[in-house]
């Protein structure tokens, strides 16, 4: 049951502090000084949500049977909007993805008719939604936030430490730590608007919420690579679509659900208005990554029916406009809104239905990894590495590890989960490989048993995983090996032996593959 109003504050009403304009201008000035210092003589990135994981094509599908009171603005009619979706980390100084951070998602709908709020973009046919991985914000108002910003943008990094050593700021520090989250994949976490928005009438305010579908298939290549969120996003979307449900929460009590204090969560009902559907696609070309970096998002680039509310949104209007203009001018790149077109979804595809199993053990095992960057497409790299016929061209003798002679398919073809092949090496050795997953041209994995070489003394099973990612318009091949061990003693032996012997074999093999693919020998 909806909460009943408990005070005289008005629903949907803003309460503007007298010194707000001065504070916002100070924030703009400090951010610009920081950006000039950080990006002197090089391309300027965003001040916040700097590290992008990907900018992908999607559809924003309005629910077909909304009640009349929900048919407002972009939700007025049951239609599908094409849109761009940008995933990011919040930190101004980009850090490895394994560190806790505020994660962001920005959605830019296209073909949205009607005049928008921003004067210089009022006739554009786009509309932005901005959400982040924290339900609430860590500062109560922009006056409190301005002190944190002043310390964090200062040239002397010690100022931020001194700021949080002050007991008066421990509440902000505690809330800040609570807003930072770990993330294995941008498609696998919920996002909130955190800030409120008008919903049609002046006394109607909502917050937005984006929840990932429980039916999404998530594929994670790594949780250690500094850019693993980009690679896990790419691995997932290569042959799988992803969906999010888009909800609103209405303000039902002006005191318990304040407009001006985003540290307070709202507890009203979640009402679904749309589905964000991200089709399977490849997004990590240099051209598309650059497009995403140059794209601008602003919560005020919206229809008046969805006007942003609250002091942080009022600050966003001026800060985002000023910083976007500053960034684009410094970089010499025009700030252009994308246009919709009938073939917008070209390059996306209906996923192939594949049986995905992924049960590589993680406890009581020894793991090693090798990588190589090859100047070719993922398709060429994948087909070469997975080919039975090509094995002798890249699995060559290194130390005590012998060369591959040929492979005999026992159960096949060797592109289906459960397929088996026996790989023969010189010296009379062989292993049995069974496909555990097969996701062309992104990844596959296999289980190894029936060793006949020296490894049979230490291990009964091993697991190989091969990952293919686009980096700088080339293909990065990552080869992961996981070995079980018969007992603790043999585990220590493998811990010493594998990095010295087997990793050298793996790296040499990948270099052989690179040389053969690029040069034909």
XYZ file of C-alpha atoms in Angstrom:
521
model
C 0.000 0.000 0.000
C 1.343 3.427 -0.933
C 2.606 5.649 1.858
C 0.388 8.587 2.764
C 1.876 12.102 2.878
C 3.052 12.963 6.405
C 3.937 16.674 6.161
C 3.344 19.897 4.302
C 6.164 19.432 1.788
C 4.843 19.181 -1.743
C 5.210 16.129 -3.944
C 7.526 16.747 -6.878
C 8.566 20.154 -5.523
C 12.178 21.383 -5.519
C 13.752 23.469 -2.745
C 16.649 25.511 -4.112
C 19.370 26.844 -1.782
C 20.289 30.511 -2.167
C 23.992 29.807 -2.806
C 23.453 27.016 -5.325
C 24.543 28.945 -8.445
C 27.825 29.986 -6.822
C 28.589 26.434 -5.716
C 27.885 24.989 -9.155
C 30.168 27.512 -10.851
C 32.942 26.674 -8.398
C 32.491 22.988 -9.239
C 32.789 23.684 -12.967
C 35.950 25.738 -12.463
C 37.614 23.063 -10.322
C 36.788 20.278 -12.761
C 38.181 22.235 -15.709
C 41.436 22.969 -13.884
C 41.770 19.284 -13.022
C 41.141 18.202 -16.612
C 43.654 20.694 -18.003
C 46.259 19.350 -15.582
C 45.509 15.677 -16.247
C 45.258 15.830 -20.045
C 47.836 18.434 -21.038
C 48.930 17.711 -24.625
C 46.789 14.575 -24.972
C 43.197 13.610 -25.687
C 40.881 14.660 -22.878
C 38.576 12.036 -21.437
C 35.414 12.522 -19.391
C 35.743 13.936 -15.882
C 33.429 11.258 -14.470
C 32.525 7.800 -15.754
C 35.834 8.001 -17.553
C 36.596 4.345 -18.227
C 34.263 2.950 -20.870
C 33.698 -0.797 -21.220
C 31.704 -0.533 -24.424
C 29.058 1.397 -26.325
C 26.481 -0.990 -27.775
C 23.377 -0.948 -29.925
C 20.076 -1.768 -28.257
C 16.284 -1.449 -28.318
C 14.182 0.270 -25.671
C 10.787 -1.446 -25.858
C 7.845 0.289 -24.206
C 5.341 -1.993 -22.478
C 2.263 -2.476 -24.683
C -0.515 -2.207 -22.078
C 0.409 0.664 -19.789
C -2.399 2.403 -17.928
C -3.234 5.933 -19.084
C -1.498 7.574 -16.125
C 1.776 5.909 -17.166
C 1.580 6.971 -20.819
C 3.861 9.960 -20.369
C 6.679 11.342 -22.555
C 8.723 8.572 -24.144
C 6.286 6.048 -22.637
C 3.248 7.623 -24.318
C 2.933 4.931 -26.978
C 3.900 1.262 -27.214
C 6.889 1.544 -29.537
C 10.479 0.403 -29.880
C 13.269 2.971 -29.751
C 16.695 2.261 -31.161
C 19.317 3.384 -28.672
C 22.996 3.511 -27.801
C 24.048 2.176 -24.393
C 27.380 3.099 -22.783
C 28.807 1.118 -19.831
C 31.480 2.688 -17.640
C 33.345 3.009 -14.341
C 32.947 6.255 -12.430
C 36.479 7.054 -11.229
C 38.129 10.096 -12.826
C 41.476 8.305 -12.649
C 40.755 4.955 -14.347
C 41.705 1.942 -12.238
C 41.690 -1.849 -12.723
C 38.169 -3.256 -12.916
C 38.691 -5.537 -9.906
C 38.704 -2.493 -7.621
C 35.377 -1.383 -6.205
C 33.812 1.493 -8.094
C 30.511 3.082 -9.014
C 29.479 1.516 -12.339
C 27.398 3.475 -14.817
C 25.034 2.938 -17.699
C 23.927 5.727 -20.043
C 21.095 5.173 -22.524
C 20.496 7.413 -25.526
C 17.128 6.844 -27.207
C 16.761 7.935 -30.823
C 13.806 9.033 -32.922
C 12.203 10.734 -29.910
C 9.993 13.522 -31.242
C 9.303 16.703 -29.313
C 11.346 19.661 -28.109
C 13.952 18.840 -25.460
C 14.990 20.910 -22.450
C 18.587 21.738 -23.427
C 18.570 24.876 -25.568
C 21.420 23.909 -27.879
C 19.926 20.457 -28.436
C 16.229 21.172 -28.109
C 15.479 20.059 -31.668
C 17.517 16.849 -31.523
C 15.602 13.564 -31.767
C 17.441 11.910 -28.867
C 16.669 11.450 -25.168
C 19.092 10.381 -22.411
C 18.727 8.223 -19.279
C 21.636 8.072 -16.807
C 21.829 5.405 -14.115
C 24.475 3.991 -11.772
C 25.131 0.952 -9.629
C 24.191 2.605 -6.343
C 20.619 3.165 -5.206
C 21.610 6.260 -3.236
C 24.285 8.944 -3.477
C 26.909 9.586 -0.809
C 26.325 13.348 -0.377
C 23.108 14.881 0.926
C 23.352 18.053 -1.184
C 25.744 19.832 -3.532
C 27.149 21.997 -0.743
C 28.362 18.857 1.024
C 29.476 17.314 -2.254
C 31.371 20.441 -3.282
C 33.785 19.976 -0.343
C 34.469 16.379 -1.378
C 34.956 17.459 -4.989
C 37.341 20.252 -4.025
C 39.551 17.768 -2.175
C 39.381 15.042 -4.834
C 40.228 17.401 -7.730
C 43.090 19.119 -5.908
C 46.606 18.783 -7.303
C 47.832 17.670 -3.884
C 46.362 14.188 -3.343
C 46.863 14.488 0.407
C 43.978 16.962 0.567
C 41.456 14.167 0.045
C 43.028 12.147 2.856
C 42.939 15.138 5.215
C 39.325 15.784 4.235
C 38.183 12.305 5.247
C 40.294 12.336 8.427
C 37.975 15.068 9.680
C 35.270 13.354 11.823
C 32.688 15.738 10.343
C 33.105 13.968 7.019
C 33.029 10.362 8.221
C 29.353 10.036 7.324
C 30.137 10.995 3.721
C 33.082 8.591 3.704
C 30.956 5.723 5.003
C 28.259 6.340 2.405
C 30.899 6.660 -0.332
C 32.392 3.287 0.567
C 28.887 1.805 0.594
C 28.251 3.032 -2.947
C 31.328 1.286 -4.384
C 30.648 -2.199 -5.718
C 32.506 -5.098 -7.254
C 31.264 -6.261 -10.636
C 31.995 -9.296 -12.805
C 30.083 -8.124 -15.877
C 28.222 -4.864 -16.689
C 25.243 -6.978 -17.805
C 24.993 -8.673 -14.429
C 24.169 -5.843 -11.998
C 21.214 -3.494 -11.382
C 21.353 0.268 -11.942
C 19.435 3.157 -10.342
C 18.926 6.765 -11.406
C 19.692 7.737 -7.769
C 18.288 11.197 -8.590
C 14.562 11.963 -9.147
C 12.750 13.049 -12.301
C 9.393 14.556 -13.132
C 6.838 12.217 -14.610
C 4.431 14.374 -16.587
C 2.635 16.574 -14.042
C 4.542 18.884 -11.643
C 3.410 16.891 -8.586
C 4.591 13.562 -10.054
C 8.202 12.492 -9.433
C 9.922 9.168 -10.029
C 13.254 7.439 -9.804
C 14.391 4.954 -12.451
C 15.579 1.399 -11.881
C 17.131 -1.030 -14.357
C 17.180 -4.708 -13.399
C 19.023 -7.402 -15.401
C 16.909 -10.324 -16.551
C 17.386 -13.576 -14.666
C 17.404 -15.313 -18.066
C 20.576 -13.561 -19.258
C 23.493 -15.845 -20.110
C 26.652 -14.307 -18.667
C 30.092 -15.388 -19.898
C 33.085 -14.186 -17.918
C 36.541 -14.709 -19.330
C 38.467 -13.164 -16.457
C 38.119 -11.423 -13.114
C 41.738 -10.284 -12.975
C 42.519 -8.501 -16.256
C 42.601 -4.697 -15.690
C 39.945 -4.374 -18.425
C 37.989 -7.538 -17.721
C 34.603 -5.766 -17.738
C 35.137 -4.856 -21.389
C 36.224 -8.376 -22.298
C 33.458 -10.076 -20.307
C 30.907 -7.758 -21.932
C 32.305 -8.660 -25.348
C 32.380 -12.397 -24.633
C 28.762 -12.339 -23.459
C 27.364 -10.265 -26.326
C 29.313 -12.136 -29.005
C 26.640 -14.842 -29.263
C 24.136 -13.899 -26.564
C 21.553 -11.164 -26.118
C 20.885 -9.457 -22.771
C 17.800 -7.793 -21.335
C 17.034 -5.349 -18.531
C 13.630 -4.413 -17.106
C 13.125 -0.638 -16.769
C 11.056 0.422 -13.738
C 9.933 3.643 -12.096
C 9.278 4.355 -8.421
C 6.822 7.142 -7.662
C 7.360 9.617 -4.850
C 4.435 9.022 -2.493
C 5.661 11.000 0.528
C 7.570 14.267 0.149
C 9.343 13.806 3.489
C 10.150 10.091 3.469
C 11.130 10.254 -0.221
C 12.850 13.649 -0.509
C 13.639 15.315 -3.820
C 16.681 17.176 -2.497
C 18.432 14.418 -0.503
C 19.605 11.469 -2.660
C 21.094 9.619 0.330
C 17.555 8.465 1.188
C 16.241 5.412 -0.718
C 12.636 5.403 -1.861
C 10.528 2.422 -0.802
C 7.549 2.732 -3.129
C 6.440 0.083 -5.626
C 8.525 -0.681 -8.718
C 6.417 -0.359 -11.888
C 7.790 -1.755 -15.143
C 7.505 0.580 -18.138
C 9.945 -0.850 -20.678
C 12.542 -3.472 -21.591
C 16.083 -2.649 -22.616
C 17.151 -5.354 -25.064
C 20.782 -5.585 -26.159
C 21.131 -7.963 -29.119
C 24.191 -10.114 -29.775
C 26.878 -8.003 -31.455
C 30.522 -7.035 -31.657
C 31.159 -3.523 -30.378
C 34.899 -3.364 -29.708
C 36.308 -2.064 -32.981
C 38.465 1.045 -32.678
C 35.860 3.041 -34.590
C 32.951 2.125 -32.310
C 35.001 2.550 -29.139
C 36.001 6.047 -30.329
C 32.355 6.803 -31.134
C 31.367 5.875 -27.573
C 34.160 7.988 -26.102
C 33.066 11.055 -28.082
C 29.341 10.665 -27.370
C 27.796 13.060 -24.832
C 25.108 12.202 -22.271
C 23.175 14.629 -20.099
C 20.196 13.917 -17.845
C 18.723 17.229 -19.098
C 18.769 16.080 -22.694
C 15.176 14.985 -22.205
C 11.562 15.810 -22.855
C 10.033 18.341 -20.402
C 7.752 15.565 -19.100
C 10.891 13.911 -17.696
C 12.575 17.025 -16.311
C 15.408 16.212 -13.859
C 14.733 17.254 -10.252
C 16.891 18.014 -7.213
C 20.103 19.915 -6.557
C 22.400 17.283 -8.068
C 20.426 17.225 -11.288
C 20.415 21.027 -11.377
C 24.195 20.916 -10.952
C 24.451 18.232 -13.640
C 22.829 20.517 -16.192
C 25.542 23.150 -16.018
C 28.446 20.846 -15.176
C 27.734 18.327 -17.936
C 27.098 21.019 -20.526
C 30.252 22.932 -19.616
C 32.511 19.870 -19.332
C 31.231 18.272 -22.533
C 31.744 21.504 -24.464
C 35.187 21.943 -22.918
C 36.216 18.356 -23.707
C 35.022 18.458 -27.302
C 36.668 21.833 -27.971
C 40.006 20.706 -26.506
C 39.878 17.505 -28.576
C 38.735 19.342 -31.699
C 35.770 17.002 -32.112
C 32.211 18.228 -32.772
C 29.525 17.286 -30.256
C 27.018 15.571 -32.542
C 23.916 13.612 -31.589
C 23.527 10.286 -33.437
C 20.733 9.832 -35.957
C 18.401 6.869 -36.169
C 18.103 4.925 -39.404
C 16.284 1.852 -40.640
C 19.406 -0.335 -40.716
C 20.623 0.759 -37.266
C 20.722 -2.820 -35.985
C 22.932 -4.000 -38.849
C 25.836 -5.834 -37.284
C 23.722 -7.319 -34.529
C 22.428 -10.849 -34.929
C 20.133 -13.507 -33.555
C 22.287 -15.669 -31.279
C 23.130 -19.198 -32.303
C 21.724 -21.614 -29.750
C 24.686 -23.378 -28.197
C 24.928 -25.657 -25.207
C 27.213 -23.819 -22.812
C 28.754 -25.706 -19.934
C 31.543 -24.291 -17.884
C 32.566 -26.410 -14.925
C 36.300 -25.811 -14.729
C 37.238 -26.355 -11.075
C 38.671 -23.454 -9.103
C 39.750 -25.141 -5.858
C 42.806 -27.329 -5.311
C 44.095 -26.634 -8.823
C 47.090 -25.026 -10.524
C 46.439 -22.405 -13.200
C 48.618 -20.798 -15.870
C 47.865 -18.346 -18.669
C 49.442 -17.180 -21.936
C 48.429 -14.491 -24.412
C 49.325 -13.249 -27.852
C 48.018 -10.440 -30.078
C 47.491 -11.467 -33.710
C 46.813 -9.185 -36.645
C 43.717 -10.988 -37.926
C 39.984 -11.308 -37.269
C 38.580 -13.388 -34.438
C 37.071 -15.768 -36.986
C 40.441 -16.527 -38.584
C 42.160 -16.978 -35.207
C 39.372 -19.157 -33.811
C 39.192 -21.451 -36.845
C 42.966 -21.869 -36.931
C 43.378 -22.663 -33.229
C 40.385 -25.049 -33.054
C 41.269 -26.907 -36.271
C 42.349 -30.540 -36.063
C 44.466 -30.169 -39.192
C 46.369 -27.074 -38.023
C 47.551 -28.475 -34.665
C 50.997 -29.565 -35.992
C 51.600 -26.020 -37.278
C 51.578 -24.405 -33.840
C 51.877 -27.099 -31.120
C 55.608 -27.714 -31.531
C 58.215 -29.195 -29.200
C 59.425 -27.044 -26.338
C 61.672 -28.672 -23.750
C 60.098 -31.898 -22.496
C 56.732 -31.118 -24.166
C 56.547 -32.841 -27.559
C 55.156 -31.672 -30.896
C 51.612 -32.499 -31.978
C 51.469 -34.926 -34.897
C 47.736 -35.164 -35.594
C 44.300 -35.391 -34.000
C 41.756 -38.191 -34.360
C 38.101 -37.262 -33.796
C 36.456 -39.992 -31.732
C 33.052 -38.392 -31.265
C 32.251 -35.439 -33.459
C 32.230 -33.228 -35.272
C 34.628 -31.356 -33.027
C 32.427 -28.271 -32.767
C 29.725 -29.651 -30.469
C 29.736 -29.877 -26.706
C 30.648 -33.439 -25.750
C 32.742 -34.072 -28.873
C 36.016 -35.922 -28.264
C 39.350 -36.121 -30.026
C 42.662 -37.796 -29.242
C 45.740 -35.673 -29.903
C 48.922 -37.591 -30.724
C 52.409 -36.218 -30.011
C 55.790 -37.433 -31.135
C 57.512 -39.706 -28.683
C 54.395 -41.891 -28.578
C 52.385 -39.663 -26.240
C 48.715 -38.670 -26.481
C 45.861 -37.003 -24.575
C 42.079 -37.209 -24.803
C 40.218 -33.893 -25.200
C 36.454 -33.418 -24.679
C 34.697 -30.170 -25.632
C 32.975 -28.535 -22.650
C 31.799 -25.368 -24.417
C 31.904 -24.019 -27.935
C 31.002 -20.419 -28.679
C 32.364 -19.370 -32.099
C 34.245 -17.101 -32.607
C 34.667 -16.010 -29.008
C 35.698 -18.955 -26.823
C 35.758 -22.691 -26.305
C 36.886 -24.997 -23.518
C 37.845 -28.632 -23.193
C 38.657 -31.252 -20.590
C 41.858 -33.289 -20.918
C 42.331 -36.803 -19.578
C 44.297 -39.976 -20.259
C 47.718 -38.356 -20.229
C 50.526 -40.606 -21.374
C 53.383 -38.138 -20.702
C 55.037 -37.197 -17.417
C 52.004 -35.190 -16.277
C 50.112 -38.422 -15.599
C 52.174 -38.810 -12.440
C 50.836 -35.573 -10.966
C 47.365 -34.979 -12.417
C 44.346 -36.917 -13.663
C 42.579 -34.073 -15.458
C 43.389 -30.710 -16.990
C 41.176 -28.032 -18.518
C 41.972 -25.758 -21.424
C 40.119 -22.553 -22.226
C 40.752 -20.363 -25.262
C 39.394 -16.818 -25.485
C 39.347 -14.522 -28.511
C 38.974 -10.775 -27.941
C 39.299 -7.702 -30.136
C 42.044 -5.313 -29.032
C 43.076 -2.399 -31.244
C 41.379 -4.080 -34.234
C 43.480 -7.198 -33.713
C 42.674 -10.485 -31.989
C 43.997 -11.254 -28.543
C 44.179 -14.997 -27.963
C 44.226 -16.011 -24.302
C 45.002 -19.609 -23.382
C 44.141 -20.678 -19.831
C 45.195 -24.048 -18.437
C 43.949 -25.535 -15.166
C 45.479 -28.693 -13.716
C 44.080 -30.818 -10.915
C 46.615 -32.585 -8.711
C 46.524 -35.998 -7.069
C 47.599 -34.770 -3.650
C 49.050 -31.739 -1.892
C 52.653 -32.759 -2.582
C 52.035 -33.094 -6.320
C 50.213 -29.767 -6.189
C 53.412 -28.087 -4.987
C 55.419 -29.899 -7.659
C 53.050 -28.622 -10.364
C 53.183 -25.130 -8.892
C 56.926 -25.149 -9.545
C 56.941 -27.178 -12.762
C 54.105 -25.601 -14.759
C 55.366 -21.988 -14.887
C 58.830 -23.198 -15.888
C 57.938 -25.891 -18.399
C 54.307 -25.783 -19.524
C 53.826 -22.011 -19.637
C 56.896 -21.768 -21.885
C 55.301 -24.357 -24.165
C 51.985 -22.462 -24.180
C 53.570 -19.109 -24.970
C 55.784 -20.581 -27.675
C 52.759 -22.309 -29.208
C 50.765 -19.083 -29.344
C 53.713 -17.284 -30.915
C 53.862 -20.087 -33.506
C 50.169 -19.581 -34.228
C 50.669 -15.817 -34.574
C 53.559 -16.277 -36.990
C 51.691 -18.873 -39.072
C 48.482 -16.803 -39.300
C 50.268 -13.551 -40.125
C 53.022 -14.923 -42.355
C 51.832 -18.345 -43.484
C 54.807 -20.214 -42.039
